[in-house]
Amino acid sequence: MKTQYDIEGFRSKTTAEEEDTKIFDHTQEFSTLDEAAAKAREFLEKNKELGLAVISKHSPTGDHQGLKFIFRDKEGKFEEGDLYWGDWLCREG
């Protein structure tokens, strides 16, 4: 079994206290980070309510780690960054 990548989509917060902003978990898994990032950009282009996409990977051992985020800036352009969170290291399988 290989490492798989998936996408979560979030809308922008309307208040600082707001916590539940997740719009979707995209259940289709992608075999590469580039494939997942391309699909995340496509989601952002099609859905104007979507403000942030987080790409995560799942290792063959069941570990889950966020890797990249893509968001729309104030001008509507996409910005990308690496994401470093999770309690464990996912290894390529």
mmCIF file of C-alpha atoms in Angstrom:
data_model
loop_
_atom_site.group_PDB
_atom_site.id
_atom_site.type_symbol
_atom_site.label_atom_id
_atom_site.label_comp_id
_atom_site.label_asym_id
_atom_site.label_seq_id
_atom_site.Cartn_x
_atom_site.Cartn_y
_atom_site.Cartn_z
ATOM 1 C CA MET A 1 0.000 0.000 0.000
ATOM 2 C CA LYS A 2 1.298 3.445 -0.922
ATOM 3 C CA THR A 3 0.987 6.814 0.729
ATOM 4 C CA GLN A 4 -2.198 8.579 -0.414
ATOM 5 C CA TYR A 5 -3.109 12.286 -0.404
ATOM 6 C CA ASP A 6 -6.511 13.860 0.272
ATOM 7 C CA ILE A 7 -8.074 17.352 0.436
ATOM 8 C CA GLU A 8 -10.145 19.203 3.049
ATOM 9 C CA GLY A 9 -11.869 22.472 2.152
ATOM 10 C CA PHE A 10 -12.708 25.344 4.499
ATOM 11 C CA ARG A 11 -14.584 28.631 4.143
ATOM 12 C CA SER A 12 -13.280 31.858 5.667
ATOM 13 C CA LYS A 13 -14.177 32.561 9.293
ATOM 14 C CA THR A 14 -16.759 35.275 9.924
ATOM 15 C CA THR A 15 -15.652 35.777 13.562
ATOM 16 C CA ALA A 16 -12.476 34.969 15.471
ATOM 17 C CA GLU A 17 -14.384 32.553 17.714
ATOM 18 C CA GLU A 18 -15.870 30.552 14.841
ATOM 19 C CA GLU A 19 -14.470 27.023 14.738
ATOM 20 C CA ASP A 20 -16.612 24.967 12.337
ATOM 21 C CA THR A 21 -15.592 26.184 8.886
ATOM 22 C CA LYS A 22 -15.035 22.869 7.112
ATOM 23 C CA ILE A 23 -17.034 22.624 3.886
ATOM 24 C CA PHE A 24 -15.917 19.193 2.711
ATOM 25 C CA ASP A 25 -13.568 16.247 2.980
ATOM 26 C CA HIS A 26 -12.736 15.146 -0.540
ATOM 27 C CA THR A 27 -12.740 11.372 -0.242
ATOM 28 C CA GLN A 28 -10.989 10.653 -3.536
ATOM 29 C CA GLU A 29 -7.375 9.813 -2.819
ATOM 30 C CA PHE A 30 -4.524 11.005 -5.028
ATOM 31 C CA SER A 31 -1.248 9.188 -5.614
ATOM 32 C CA THR A 32 0.929 12.330 -5.652
ATOM 33 C CA LEU A 33 1.007 15.659 -3.853
ATOM 34 C CA ASP A 34 1.012 17.465 -7.224
ATOM 35 C CA GLU A 35 -2.227 15.721 -8.289
ATOM 36 C CA ALA A 36 -3.909 16.671 -5.022
ATOM 37 C CA ALA A 37 -2.688 20.294 -5.273
ATOM 38 C CA ALA A 38 -4.015 20.600 -8.841
ATOM 39 C CA LYS A 39 -7.435 19.308 -7.730
ATOM 40 C CA ALA A 40 -7.431 21.669 -4.719
ATOM 41 C CA ARG A 41 -6.764 24.644 -7.035
ATOM 42 C CA GLU A 42 -9.642 23.457 -9.239
ATOM 43 C CA PHE A 43 -11.966 23.379 -6.205
ATOM 44 C CA LEU A 44 -10.894 26.906 -5.215
ATOM 45 C CA GLU A 45 -11.531 28.200 -8.749
ATOM 46 C CA LYS A 46 -15.016 26.662 -8.942
ATOM 47 C CA ASN A 47 -16.258 27.417 -5.408
ATOM 48 C CA LYS A 48 -15.932 31.084 -4.401
ATOM 49 C CA GLU A 49 -17.062 30.279 -0.821
ATOM 50 C CA LEU A 50 -14.030 28.038 -0.408
ATOM 51 C CA GLY A 51 -11.176 30.019 1.136
ATOM 52 C CA LEU A 52 -8.673 27.343 2.151
ATOM 53 C CA ALA A 53 -7.730 23.857 1.000
ATOM 54 C CA VAL A 54 -5.525 21.600 3.135
ATOM 55 C CA ILE A 55 -3.748 18.650 1.552
ATOM 56 C CA SER A 56 -2.844 15.768 3.852
ATOM 57 C CA LYS A 57 -1.160 12.442 3.378
ATOM 58 C CA HIS A 58 -1.949 9.075 4.882
ATOM 59 C CA SER A 59 0.788 6.505 5.275
ATOM 60 C CA PRO A 60 0.327 2.747 4.885
ATOM 61 C CA THR A 61 0.459 2.492 8.697
ATOM 62 C CA GLY A 62 -2.541 4.830 9.076
ATOM 63 C CA ASP A 63 -0.658 7.996 10.059
ATOM 64 C CA HIS A 64 -2.135 11.316 8.857
ATOM 65 C CA GLN A 65 -0.185 14.548 8.339
ATOM 66 C CA GLY A 66 -1.063 17.915 6.784
ATOM 67 C CA LEU A 67 1.468 18.887 4.105
ATOM 68 C CA LYS A 68 0.320 21.893 2.108
ATOM 69 C CA PHE A 69 -2.309 24.589 2.228
ATOM 70 C CA ILE A 70 -3.658 26.700 -0.614
ATOM 71 C CA PHE A 71 -5.763 29.793 -0.009
ATOM 72 C CA ARG A 72 -7.249 32.733 -1.869
ATOM 73 C CA ASP A 73 -5.715 36.119 -0.957
ATOM 74 C CA LYS A 74 -7.583 39.451 -0.814
ATOM 75 C CA GLU A 75 -7.062 39.980 -4.550
ATOM 76 C CA GLY A 76 -8.424 36.512 -5.336
ATOM 77 C CA LYS A 77 -5.048 35.020 -6.273
ATOM 78 C CA PHE A 78 -3.936 31.664 -4.891
ATOM 79 C CA GLU A 79 -1.165 31.467 -2.317
ATOM 80 C CA GLU A 80 0.453 28.196 -1.260
ATOM 81 C CA GLY A 81 2.531 27.160 1.695
ATOM 82 C CA ASP A 82 3.934 24.100 3.366
ATOM 83 C CA LEU A 83 2.124 22.889 6.445
ATOM 84 C CA TYR A 84 3.935 21.272 9.341
ATOM 85 C CA TRP A 85 1.522 19.713 11.797
ATOM 86 C CA GLY A 86 0.784 16.270 13.159
ATOM 87 C CA ASP A 87 2.304 14.205 15.926
ATOM 88 C CA TRP A 88 4.134 11.749 13.719
ATOM 89 C CA LEU A 89 6.123 11.396 10.540
ATOM 90 C CA CYS A 90 4.449 9.869 7.493
ATOM 91 C CA ARG A 91 6.894 7.919 5.417
ATOM 92 C CA GLU A 92 6.504 7.283 1.713
ATOM 93 C CA GLY A 93 5.387 3.693 1.238
#
